Tab-separated table of C-alpha atoms in Angstrom:
chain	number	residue	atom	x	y	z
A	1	UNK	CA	44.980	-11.744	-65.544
A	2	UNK	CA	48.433	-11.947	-67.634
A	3	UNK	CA	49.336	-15.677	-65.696
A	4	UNK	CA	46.273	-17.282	-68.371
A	5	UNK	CA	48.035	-15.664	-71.566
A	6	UNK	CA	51.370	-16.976	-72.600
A	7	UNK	CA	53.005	-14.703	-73.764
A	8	UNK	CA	51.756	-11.929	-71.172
A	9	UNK	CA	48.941	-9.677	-72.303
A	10	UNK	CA	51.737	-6.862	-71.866
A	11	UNK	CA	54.139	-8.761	-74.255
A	12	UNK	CA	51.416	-9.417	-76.671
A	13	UNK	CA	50.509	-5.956	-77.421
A	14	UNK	CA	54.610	-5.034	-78.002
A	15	UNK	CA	54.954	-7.245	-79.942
A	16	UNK	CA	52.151	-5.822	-82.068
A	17	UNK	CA	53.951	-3.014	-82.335
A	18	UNK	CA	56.886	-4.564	-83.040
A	19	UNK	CA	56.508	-6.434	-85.680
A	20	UNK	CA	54.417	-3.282	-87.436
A	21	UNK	CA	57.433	-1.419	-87.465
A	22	UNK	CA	59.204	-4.510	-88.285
A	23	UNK	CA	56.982	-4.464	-91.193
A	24	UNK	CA	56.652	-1.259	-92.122
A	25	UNK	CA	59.489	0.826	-91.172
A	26	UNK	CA	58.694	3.997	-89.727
A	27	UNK	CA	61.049	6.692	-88.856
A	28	UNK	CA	59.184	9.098	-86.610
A	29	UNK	CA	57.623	6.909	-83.472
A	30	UNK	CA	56.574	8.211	-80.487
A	31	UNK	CA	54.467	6.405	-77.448
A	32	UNK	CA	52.285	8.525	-75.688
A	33	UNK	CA	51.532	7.106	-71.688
A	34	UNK	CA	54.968	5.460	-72.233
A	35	UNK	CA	54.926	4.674	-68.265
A	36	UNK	CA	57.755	1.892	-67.793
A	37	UNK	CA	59.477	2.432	-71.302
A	38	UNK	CA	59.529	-1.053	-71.682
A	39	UNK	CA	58.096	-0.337	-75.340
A	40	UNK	CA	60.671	2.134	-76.293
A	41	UNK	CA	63.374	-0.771	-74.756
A	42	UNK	CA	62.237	-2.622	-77.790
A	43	UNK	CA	62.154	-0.329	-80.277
A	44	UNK	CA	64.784	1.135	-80.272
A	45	UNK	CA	66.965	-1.658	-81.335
A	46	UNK	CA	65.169	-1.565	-84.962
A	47	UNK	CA	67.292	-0.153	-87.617
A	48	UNK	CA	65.420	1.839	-89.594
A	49	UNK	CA	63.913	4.594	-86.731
A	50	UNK	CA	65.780	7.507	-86.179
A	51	UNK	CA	63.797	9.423	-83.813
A	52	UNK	CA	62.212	7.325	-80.282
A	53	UNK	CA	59.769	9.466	-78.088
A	54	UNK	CA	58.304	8.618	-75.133
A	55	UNK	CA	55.512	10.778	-73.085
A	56	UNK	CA	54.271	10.364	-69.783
A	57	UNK	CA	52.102	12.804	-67.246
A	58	UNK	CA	54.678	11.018	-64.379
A	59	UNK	CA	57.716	12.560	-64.280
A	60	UNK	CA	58.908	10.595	-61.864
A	61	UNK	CA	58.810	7.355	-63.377
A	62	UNK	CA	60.504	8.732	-66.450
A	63	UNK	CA	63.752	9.872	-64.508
A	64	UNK	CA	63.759	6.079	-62.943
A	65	UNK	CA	63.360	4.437	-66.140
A	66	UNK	CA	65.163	6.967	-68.514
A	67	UNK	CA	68.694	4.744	-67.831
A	68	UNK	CA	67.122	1.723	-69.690
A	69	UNK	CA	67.414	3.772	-72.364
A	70	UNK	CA	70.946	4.272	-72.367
A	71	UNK	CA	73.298	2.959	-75.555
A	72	UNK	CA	75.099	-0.183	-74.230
A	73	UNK	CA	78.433	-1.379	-75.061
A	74	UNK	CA	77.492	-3.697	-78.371
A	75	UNK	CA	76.355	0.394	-79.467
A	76	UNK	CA	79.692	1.383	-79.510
A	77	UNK	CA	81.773	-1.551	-80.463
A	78	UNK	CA	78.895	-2.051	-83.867
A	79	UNK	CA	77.422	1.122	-84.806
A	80	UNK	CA	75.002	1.749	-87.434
A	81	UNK	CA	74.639	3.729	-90.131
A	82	UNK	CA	71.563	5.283	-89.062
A	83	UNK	CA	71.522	7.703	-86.213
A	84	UNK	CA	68.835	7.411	-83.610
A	85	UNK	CA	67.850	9.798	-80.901
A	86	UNK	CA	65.473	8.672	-77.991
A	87	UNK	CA	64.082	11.157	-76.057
A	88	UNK	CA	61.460	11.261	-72.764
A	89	UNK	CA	59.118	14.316	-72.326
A	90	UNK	CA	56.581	14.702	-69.243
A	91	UNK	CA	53.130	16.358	-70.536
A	92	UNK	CA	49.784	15.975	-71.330
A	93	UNK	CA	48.305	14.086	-74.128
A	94	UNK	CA	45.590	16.459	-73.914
A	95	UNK	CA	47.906	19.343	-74.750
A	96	UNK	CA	49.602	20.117	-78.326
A	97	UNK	CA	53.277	20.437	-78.469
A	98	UNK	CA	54.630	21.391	-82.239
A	99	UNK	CA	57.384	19.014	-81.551
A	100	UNK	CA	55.326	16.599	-81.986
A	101	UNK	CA	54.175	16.780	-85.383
A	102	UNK	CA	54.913	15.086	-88.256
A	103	UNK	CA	55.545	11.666	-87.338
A	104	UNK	CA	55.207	8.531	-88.712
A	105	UNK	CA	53.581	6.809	-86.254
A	106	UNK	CA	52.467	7.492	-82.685
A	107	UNK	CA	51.183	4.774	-80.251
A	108	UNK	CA	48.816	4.521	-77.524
A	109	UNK	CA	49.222	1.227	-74.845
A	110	UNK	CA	46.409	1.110	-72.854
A	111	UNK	CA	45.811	4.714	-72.126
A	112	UNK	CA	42.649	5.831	-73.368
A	113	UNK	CA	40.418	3.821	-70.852
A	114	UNK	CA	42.269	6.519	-67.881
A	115	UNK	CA	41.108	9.036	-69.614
A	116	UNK	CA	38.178	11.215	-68.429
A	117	UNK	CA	35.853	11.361	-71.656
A	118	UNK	CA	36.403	15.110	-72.004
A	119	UNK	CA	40.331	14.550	-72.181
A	120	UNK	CA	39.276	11.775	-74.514
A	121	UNK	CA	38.135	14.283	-76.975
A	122	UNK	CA	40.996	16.510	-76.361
A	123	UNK	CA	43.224	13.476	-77.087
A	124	UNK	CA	41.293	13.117	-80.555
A	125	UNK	CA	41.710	16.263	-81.751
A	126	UNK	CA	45.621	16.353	-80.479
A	127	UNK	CA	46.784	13.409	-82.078
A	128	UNK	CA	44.358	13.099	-85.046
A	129	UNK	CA	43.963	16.441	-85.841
A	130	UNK	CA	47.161	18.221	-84.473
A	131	UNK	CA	50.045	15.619	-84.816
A	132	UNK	CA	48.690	14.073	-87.677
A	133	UNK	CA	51.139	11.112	-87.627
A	134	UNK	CA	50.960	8.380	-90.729
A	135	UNK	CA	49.106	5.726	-88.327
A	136	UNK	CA	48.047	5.909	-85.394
A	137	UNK	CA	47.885	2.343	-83.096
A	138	UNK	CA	45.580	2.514	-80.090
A	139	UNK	CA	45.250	-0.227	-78.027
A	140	UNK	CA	42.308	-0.798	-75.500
A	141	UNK	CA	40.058	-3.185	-72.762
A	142	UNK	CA	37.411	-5.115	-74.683
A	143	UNK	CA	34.910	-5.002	-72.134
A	144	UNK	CA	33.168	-8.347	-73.368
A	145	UNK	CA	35.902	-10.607	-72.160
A	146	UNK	CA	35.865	-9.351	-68.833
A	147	UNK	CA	33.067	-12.243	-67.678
A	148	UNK	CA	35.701	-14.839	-68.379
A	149	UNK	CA	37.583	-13.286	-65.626
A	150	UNK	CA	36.526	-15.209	-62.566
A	151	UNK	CA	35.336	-13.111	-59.548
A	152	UNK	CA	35.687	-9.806	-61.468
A	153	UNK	CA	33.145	-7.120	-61.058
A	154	UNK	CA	33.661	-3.661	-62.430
A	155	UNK	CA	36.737	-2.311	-64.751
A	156	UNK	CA	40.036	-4.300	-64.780
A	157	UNK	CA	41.616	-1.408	-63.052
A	158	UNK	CA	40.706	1.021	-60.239
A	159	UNK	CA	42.139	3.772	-62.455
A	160	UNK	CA	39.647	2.993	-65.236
A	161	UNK	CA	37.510	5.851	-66.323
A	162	UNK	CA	35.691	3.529	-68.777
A	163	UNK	CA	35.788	0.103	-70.693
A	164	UNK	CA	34.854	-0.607	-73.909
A	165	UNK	CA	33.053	-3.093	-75.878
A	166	UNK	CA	34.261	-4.067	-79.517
A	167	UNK	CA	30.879	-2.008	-81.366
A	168	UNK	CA	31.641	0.937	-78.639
A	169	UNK	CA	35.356	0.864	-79.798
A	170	UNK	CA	34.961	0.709	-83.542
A	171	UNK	CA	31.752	3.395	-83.322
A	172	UNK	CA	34.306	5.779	-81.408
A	173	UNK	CA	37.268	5.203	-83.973
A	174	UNK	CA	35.048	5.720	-86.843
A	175	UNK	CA	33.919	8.965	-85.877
A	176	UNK	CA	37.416	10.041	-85.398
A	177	UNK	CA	38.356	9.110	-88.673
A	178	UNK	CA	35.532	10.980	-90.487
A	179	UNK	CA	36.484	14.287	-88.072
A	180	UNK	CA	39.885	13.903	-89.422
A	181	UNK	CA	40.798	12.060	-92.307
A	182	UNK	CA	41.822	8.671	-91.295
A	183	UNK	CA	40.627	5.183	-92.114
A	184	UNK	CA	41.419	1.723	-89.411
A	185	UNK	CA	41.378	-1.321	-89.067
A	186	UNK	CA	40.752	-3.460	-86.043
A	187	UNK	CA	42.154	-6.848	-84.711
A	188	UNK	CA	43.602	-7.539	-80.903
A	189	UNK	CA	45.918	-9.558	-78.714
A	190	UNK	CA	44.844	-12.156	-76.006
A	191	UNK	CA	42.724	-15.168	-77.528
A	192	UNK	CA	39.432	-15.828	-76.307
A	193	UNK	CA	38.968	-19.647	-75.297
A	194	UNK	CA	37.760	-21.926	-78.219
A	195	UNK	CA	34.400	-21.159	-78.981
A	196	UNK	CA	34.326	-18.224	-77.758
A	197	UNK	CA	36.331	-16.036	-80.333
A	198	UNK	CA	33.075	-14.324	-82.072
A	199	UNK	CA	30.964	-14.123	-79.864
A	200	UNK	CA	33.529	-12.293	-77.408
A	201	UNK	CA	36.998	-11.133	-79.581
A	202	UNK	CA	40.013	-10.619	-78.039
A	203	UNK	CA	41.419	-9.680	-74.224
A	204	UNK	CA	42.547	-6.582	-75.617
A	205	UNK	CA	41.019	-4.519	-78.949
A	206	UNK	CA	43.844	-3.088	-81.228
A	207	UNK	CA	42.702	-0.113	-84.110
A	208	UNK	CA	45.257	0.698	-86.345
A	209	UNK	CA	44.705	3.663	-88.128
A	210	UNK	CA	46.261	5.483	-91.747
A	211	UNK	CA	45.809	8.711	-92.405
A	212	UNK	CA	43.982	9.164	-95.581
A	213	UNK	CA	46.167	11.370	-98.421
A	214	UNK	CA	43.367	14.462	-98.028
A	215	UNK	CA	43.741	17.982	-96.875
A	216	UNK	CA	41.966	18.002	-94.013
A	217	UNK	CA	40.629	21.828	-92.723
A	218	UNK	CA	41.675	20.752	-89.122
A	219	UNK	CA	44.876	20.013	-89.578
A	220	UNK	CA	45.384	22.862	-91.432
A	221	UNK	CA	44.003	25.441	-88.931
A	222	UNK	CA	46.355	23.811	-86.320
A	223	UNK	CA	49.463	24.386	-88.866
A	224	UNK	CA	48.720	28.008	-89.075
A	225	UNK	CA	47.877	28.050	-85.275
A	226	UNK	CA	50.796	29.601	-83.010
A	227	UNK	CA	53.673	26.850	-81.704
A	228	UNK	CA	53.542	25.954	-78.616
A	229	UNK	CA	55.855	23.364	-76.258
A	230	UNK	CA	54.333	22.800	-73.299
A	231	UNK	CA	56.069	19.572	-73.011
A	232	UNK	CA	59.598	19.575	-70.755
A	233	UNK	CA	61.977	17.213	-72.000
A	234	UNK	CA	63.606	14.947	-69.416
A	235	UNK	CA	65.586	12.709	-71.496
A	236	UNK	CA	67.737	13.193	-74.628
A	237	UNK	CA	70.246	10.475	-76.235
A	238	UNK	CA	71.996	10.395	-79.422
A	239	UNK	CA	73.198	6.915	-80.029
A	240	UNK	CA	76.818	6.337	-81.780
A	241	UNK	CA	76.632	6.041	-85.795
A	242	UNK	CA	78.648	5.930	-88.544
A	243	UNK	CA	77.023	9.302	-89.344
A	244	UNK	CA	79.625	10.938	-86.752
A	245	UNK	CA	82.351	11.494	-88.592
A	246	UNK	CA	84.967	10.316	-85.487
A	247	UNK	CA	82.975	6.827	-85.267
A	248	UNK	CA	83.119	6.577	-89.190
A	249	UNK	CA	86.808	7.154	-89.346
A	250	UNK	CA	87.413	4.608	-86.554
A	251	UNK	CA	85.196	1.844	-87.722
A	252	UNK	CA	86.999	2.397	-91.172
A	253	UNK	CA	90.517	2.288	-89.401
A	254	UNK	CA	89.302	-1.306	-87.752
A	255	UNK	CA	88.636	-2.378	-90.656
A	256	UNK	CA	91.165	-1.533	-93.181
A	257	UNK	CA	93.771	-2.640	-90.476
A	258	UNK	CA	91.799	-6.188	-89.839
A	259	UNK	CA	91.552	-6.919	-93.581
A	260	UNK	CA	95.044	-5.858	-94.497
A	261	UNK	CA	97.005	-7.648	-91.425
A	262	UNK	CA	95.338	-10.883	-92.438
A	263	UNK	CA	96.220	-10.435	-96.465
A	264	UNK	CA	99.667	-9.796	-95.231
A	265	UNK	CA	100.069	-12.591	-93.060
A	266	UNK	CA	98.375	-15.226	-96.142
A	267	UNK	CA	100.870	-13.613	-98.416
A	268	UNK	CA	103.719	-14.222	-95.988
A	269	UNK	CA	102.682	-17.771	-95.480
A	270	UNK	CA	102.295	-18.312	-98.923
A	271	UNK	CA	106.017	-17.413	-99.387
A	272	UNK	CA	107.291	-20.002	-96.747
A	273	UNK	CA	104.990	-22.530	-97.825
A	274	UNK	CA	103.066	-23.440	-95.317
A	275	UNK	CA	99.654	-23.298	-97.322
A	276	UNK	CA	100.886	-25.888	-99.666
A	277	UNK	CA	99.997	-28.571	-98.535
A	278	UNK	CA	96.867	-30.101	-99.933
A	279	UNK	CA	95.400	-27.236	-101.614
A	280	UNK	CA	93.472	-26.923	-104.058
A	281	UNK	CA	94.506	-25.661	-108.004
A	282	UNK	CA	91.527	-23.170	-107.316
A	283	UNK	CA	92.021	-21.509	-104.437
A	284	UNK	CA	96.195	-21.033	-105.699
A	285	UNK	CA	94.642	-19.327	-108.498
A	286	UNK	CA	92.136	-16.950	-106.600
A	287	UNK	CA	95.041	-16.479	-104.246
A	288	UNK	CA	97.308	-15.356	-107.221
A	289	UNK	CA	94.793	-13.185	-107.981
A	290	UNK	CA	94.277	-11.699	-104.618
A	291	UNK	CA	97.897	-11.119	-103.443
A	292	UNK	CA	99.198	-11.059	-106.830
A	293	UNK	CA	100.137	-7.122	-106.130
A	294	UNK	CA	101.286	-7.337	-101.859
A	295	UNK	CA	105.231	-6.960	-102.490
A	296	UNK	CA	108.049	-6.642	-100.954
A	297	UNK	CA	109.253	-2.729	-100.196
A	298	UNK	CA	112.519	-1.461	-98.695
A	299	UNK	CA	113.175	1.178	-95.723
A	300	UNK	CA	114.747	1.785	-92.871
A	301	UNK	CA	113.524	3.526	-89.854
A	302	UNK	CA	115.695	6.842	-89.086
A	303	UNK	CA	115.234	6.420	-85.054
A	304	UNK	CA	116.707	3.101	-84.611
A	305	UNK	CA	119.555	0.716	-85.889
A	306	UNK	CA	117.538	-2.171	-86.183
A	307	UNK	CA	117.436	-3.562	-89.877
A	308	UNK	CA	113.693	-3.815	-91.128
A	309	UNK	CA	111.430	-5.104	-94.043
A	310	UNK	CA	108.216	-3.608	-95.345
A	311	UNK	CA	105.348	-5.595	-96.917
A	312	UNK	CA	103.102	-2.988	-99.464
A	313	UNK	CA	99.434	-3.815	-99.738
A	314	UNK	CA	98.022	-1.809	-102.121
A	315	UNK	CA	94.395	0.314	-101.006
A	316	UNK	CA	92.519	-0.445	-104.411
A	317	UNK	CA	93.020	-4.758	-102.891
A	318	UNK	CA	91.191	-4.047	-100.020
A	319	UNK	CA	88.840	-1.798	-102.022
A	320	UNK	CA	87.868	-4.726	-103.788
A	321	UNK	CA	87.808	-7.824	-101.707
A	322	UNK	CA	86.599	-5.855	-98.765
A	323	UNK	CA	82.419	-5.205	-99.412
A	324	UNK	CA	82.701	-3.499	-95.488
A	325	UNK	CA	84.868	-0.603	-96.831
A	326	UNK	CA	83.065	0.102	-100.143
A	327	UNK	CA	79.481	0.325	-97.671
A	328	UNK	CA	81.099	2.457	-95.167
A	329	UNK	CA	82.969	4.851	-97.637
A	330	UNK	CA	81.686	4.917	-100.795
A	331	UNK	CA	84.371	5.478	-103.202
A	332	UNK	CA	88.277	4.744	-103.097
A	333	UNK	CA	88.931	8.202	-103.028
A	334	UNK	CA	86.775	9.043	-99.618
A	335	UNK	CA	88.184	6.106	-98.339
A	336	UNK	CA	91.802	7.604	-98.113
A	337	UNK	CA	90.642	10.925	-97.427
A	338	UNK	CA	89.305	9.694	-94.483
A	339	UNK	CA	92.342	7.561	-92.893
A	340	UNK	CA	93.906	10.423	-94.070
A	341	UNK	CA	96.746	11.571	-90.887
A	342	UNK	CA	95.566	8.741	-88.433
A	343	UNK	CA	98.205	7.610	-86.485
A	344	UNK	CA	97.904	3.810	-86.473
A	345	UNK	CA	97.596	3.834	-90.468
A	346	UNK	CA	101.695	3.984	-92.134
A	347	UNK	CA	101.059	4.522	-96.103
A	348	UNK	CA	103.669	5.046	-98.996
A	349	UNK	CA	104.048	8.632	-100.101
A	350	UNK	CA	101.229	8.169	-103.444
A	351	UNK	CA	98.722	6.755	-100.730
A	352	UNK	CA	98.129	3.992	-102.544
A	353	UNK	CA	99.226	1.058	-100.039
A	354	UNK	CA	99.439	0.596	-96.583
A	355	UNK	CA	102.779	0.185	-95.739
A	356	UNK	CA	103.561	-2.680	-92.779
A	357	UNK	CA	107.357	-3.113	-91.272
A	358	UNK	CA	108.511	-6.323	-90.446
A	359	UNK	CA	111.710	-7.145	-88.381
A	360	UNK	CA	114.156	-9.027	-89.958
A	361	UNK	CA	114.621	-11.648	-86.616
A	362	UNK	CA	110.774	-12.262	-87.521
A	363	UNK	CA	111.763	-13.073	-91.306
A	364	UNK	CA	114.407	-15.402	-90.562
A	365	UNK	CA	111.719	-16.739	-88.076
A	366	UNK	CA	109.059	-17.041	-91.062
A	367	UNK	CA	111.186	-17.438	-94.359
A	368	UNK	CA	113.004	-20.813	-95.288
A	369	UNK	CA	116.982	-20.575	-95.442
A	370	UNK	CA	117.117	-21.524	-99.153
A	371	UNK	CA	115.424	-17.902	-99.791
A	372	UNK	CA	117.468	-15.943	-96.823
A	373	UNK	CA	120.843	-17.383	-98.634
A	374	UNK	CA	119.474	-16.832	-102.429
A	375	UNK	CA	120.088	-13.038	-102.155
A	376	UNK	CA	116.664	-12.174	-100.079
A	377	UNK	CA	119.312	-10.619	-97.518
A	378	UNK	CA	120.900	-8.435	-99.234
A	379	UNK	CA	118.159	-7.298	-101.039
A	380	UNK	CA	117.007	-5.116	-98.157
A	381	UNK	CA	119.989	-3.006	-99.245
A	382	UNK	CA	118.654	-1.854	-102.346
A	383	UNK	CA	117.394	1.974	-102.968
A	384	UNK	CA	114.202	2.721	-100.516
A	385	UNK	CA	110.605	3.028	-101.470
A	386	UNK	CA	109.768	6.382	-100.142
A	387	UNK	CA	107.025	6.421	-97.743
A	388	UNK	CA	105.406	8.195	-95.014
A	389	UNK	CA	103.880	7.573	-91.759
A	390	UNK	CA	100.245	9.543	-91.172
């Protein structure tokens, strides 16, 4: 059927999803009958959830697919500042797992129509009644566009333990949400011909359904009811954020060292000249402004004979020309206590710059001989600026 739908029927109804969290943000999401994960594969690169279940009666096909879920390398090398954990669990969706409550929004791909009406109940009462997630999408066969099919008799799938129409649909969905507390809405995927759109709706029916802000006695009997897990998790991955401390510090690190490297090398070039040419009155004075307070500092490493410089670039700069650094750590002050004793960072003994050395063979490489023989030589003899490497 999918070849007559661009994009597929199976796209169509992700994409639902997709853009509803897209749109509305939820935290909490969990897909019941996850099967192939290919939902979850999506999902999970949207910002704003923090915790990605999947459920599935097959086992099986969870531990094949769980890999997809894996962080990749872009995870790592760009982490966000939201965690998110994605985990797999094999169970029932006719059986109520505490874990499972309190979401913000649990899905439902194509998996009512497998099952047997009693379970269907069950499934009602678990996920309406016991989970009691913010909204609720279920997707499902509308049973009325099956004549367009050519040559079909019976349900779209041998596994089908019933198909729909769109008045069977809605009558079941509004029963549910009088049992417990919930008002929907209903639209679908996969466009009937032209001419056709009334009088048969859509491939697949969608309802979307918000829980209503009521006590319901249900829900509440199930809150006071004894937890129970019956659910065995296969799967569990916490992705890298800027939560973990470690990942924090390092992204910080990156940073700071990117941002201050390149306002030391501007302020170098700036000293030899080579910007002058051609620039504007503007950008000397935003420059002046900028680098006004990089200097010149004077030391000499203990462990070798070799004469250096040091350029100081004071932390409140980058503070302030660096937006990066204020997101990731809030204030000034948490910004040095956290490059506080890393290795790659040198600082002056206040930490309030970052201290770089430069070799003099690189100076004479970089700054003009009327400066060298003005007295810039010698004045890498005068009294040291005490700092200290961390």
């Amino acid at each position: 059927m999918n070849p007559i739908f661009k994009p597929s029927l199976h796209s169509q109804r992700h994409d639902f999803v997709v853009d509803f969290v897209r749109k509305n943000n939820p935290k909490k999401v969990v897909d019941l009958g996850c099967a192939e994960c290919s939902l979850l594969q999506k999902l999970r690169f949207h910002r704003h959830v923090e915790l990605l279940v999947g459920v599935d009666i097959n086992g099986a096909k969870l531990s094949k697919k769980k890999h997809g879920l894996a962080p990749i390398l872009t995870d790592y090398l760009q982490p966000p500042l939201h965690q998110l954990c994605v985990q797999l669990f094999q169970g029932s969706v006719t059986q109520k797992d505490a874990r499972f409550r309190g979401f913000d929004l649990v899905t439902s791909i194509e998996l009512i129509e497998h099952l047997p009406l009693d379970d269907l109940y069950q499934f009602s009462e678990v996920v309406f009644g016991y989970m009691a997630p913010q909204t609720v999408i279920i997707t499902t066969p509308n049973s009325e566009f099956n004549r367009l099919f050519p040559g079909m008799s019976g349900f779209r799938h041998c596994d089908h333990k019933f198909e729909w129409t769109r008045v069977e649909f809605q009558s079941w969905s509004r029963n549910v949400c009088l049992e417990f507390g919930y008002n929907a809405e209903f639209t679908g995927v996969g466009q009937a011909p032209q001419g056709h759109e009334e009088s048969i709706g859509f491939c697949t029916q969608i309802g979307v359904f918000h829980r209503l802000p009521v006590n319901r006695d249900g829900h509440m009997l199930a809150d006071n009811a004894e937890d129970h897990f019956p659910y065995t998790l296969l799967y569990s991955v916490t992705y890298p954020s800027l939560r973990d401390h470690n990942i924090l510090r390092k992204t910080l690190v990156s940073e700071l060292l990117y941002w201050a490297e390149k306002m030391k090398n501007d302020w170098l070039e700036s000293l030899t000249g080579k910007q002058e040419e051609e620039r504007p009155v503007e950008e000397d004075k935003r420059e002046a402004g900028v680098y006004g307070e990089i200097c010149w500092t004077n030391s000499q490493e203990l462990q070798c004979h070799t004469l250096h410089r040091h350029v100081s670039v004071p932390l409140h700069l980058l503070w302030n020309y660096c937006p990066k650094l204020q997101e990731l750590s809030g204030s000034l002050g948490n910004l040095s206590q956290l490059i506080m004793d890393d290795p790659q960072i040198k600082m002056n003994r206040p930490r309030s710059a970052l201290i770089f050395c430069i070799l003099e063979q690189d100076l004479r490489d970089e700054v003009p001989n009327d400066l060298m023989d003005s007295g810039y030589a010698e004045s890498s003899h005068v009294e040291e600026e005490h700092w200290e490497t961390d």
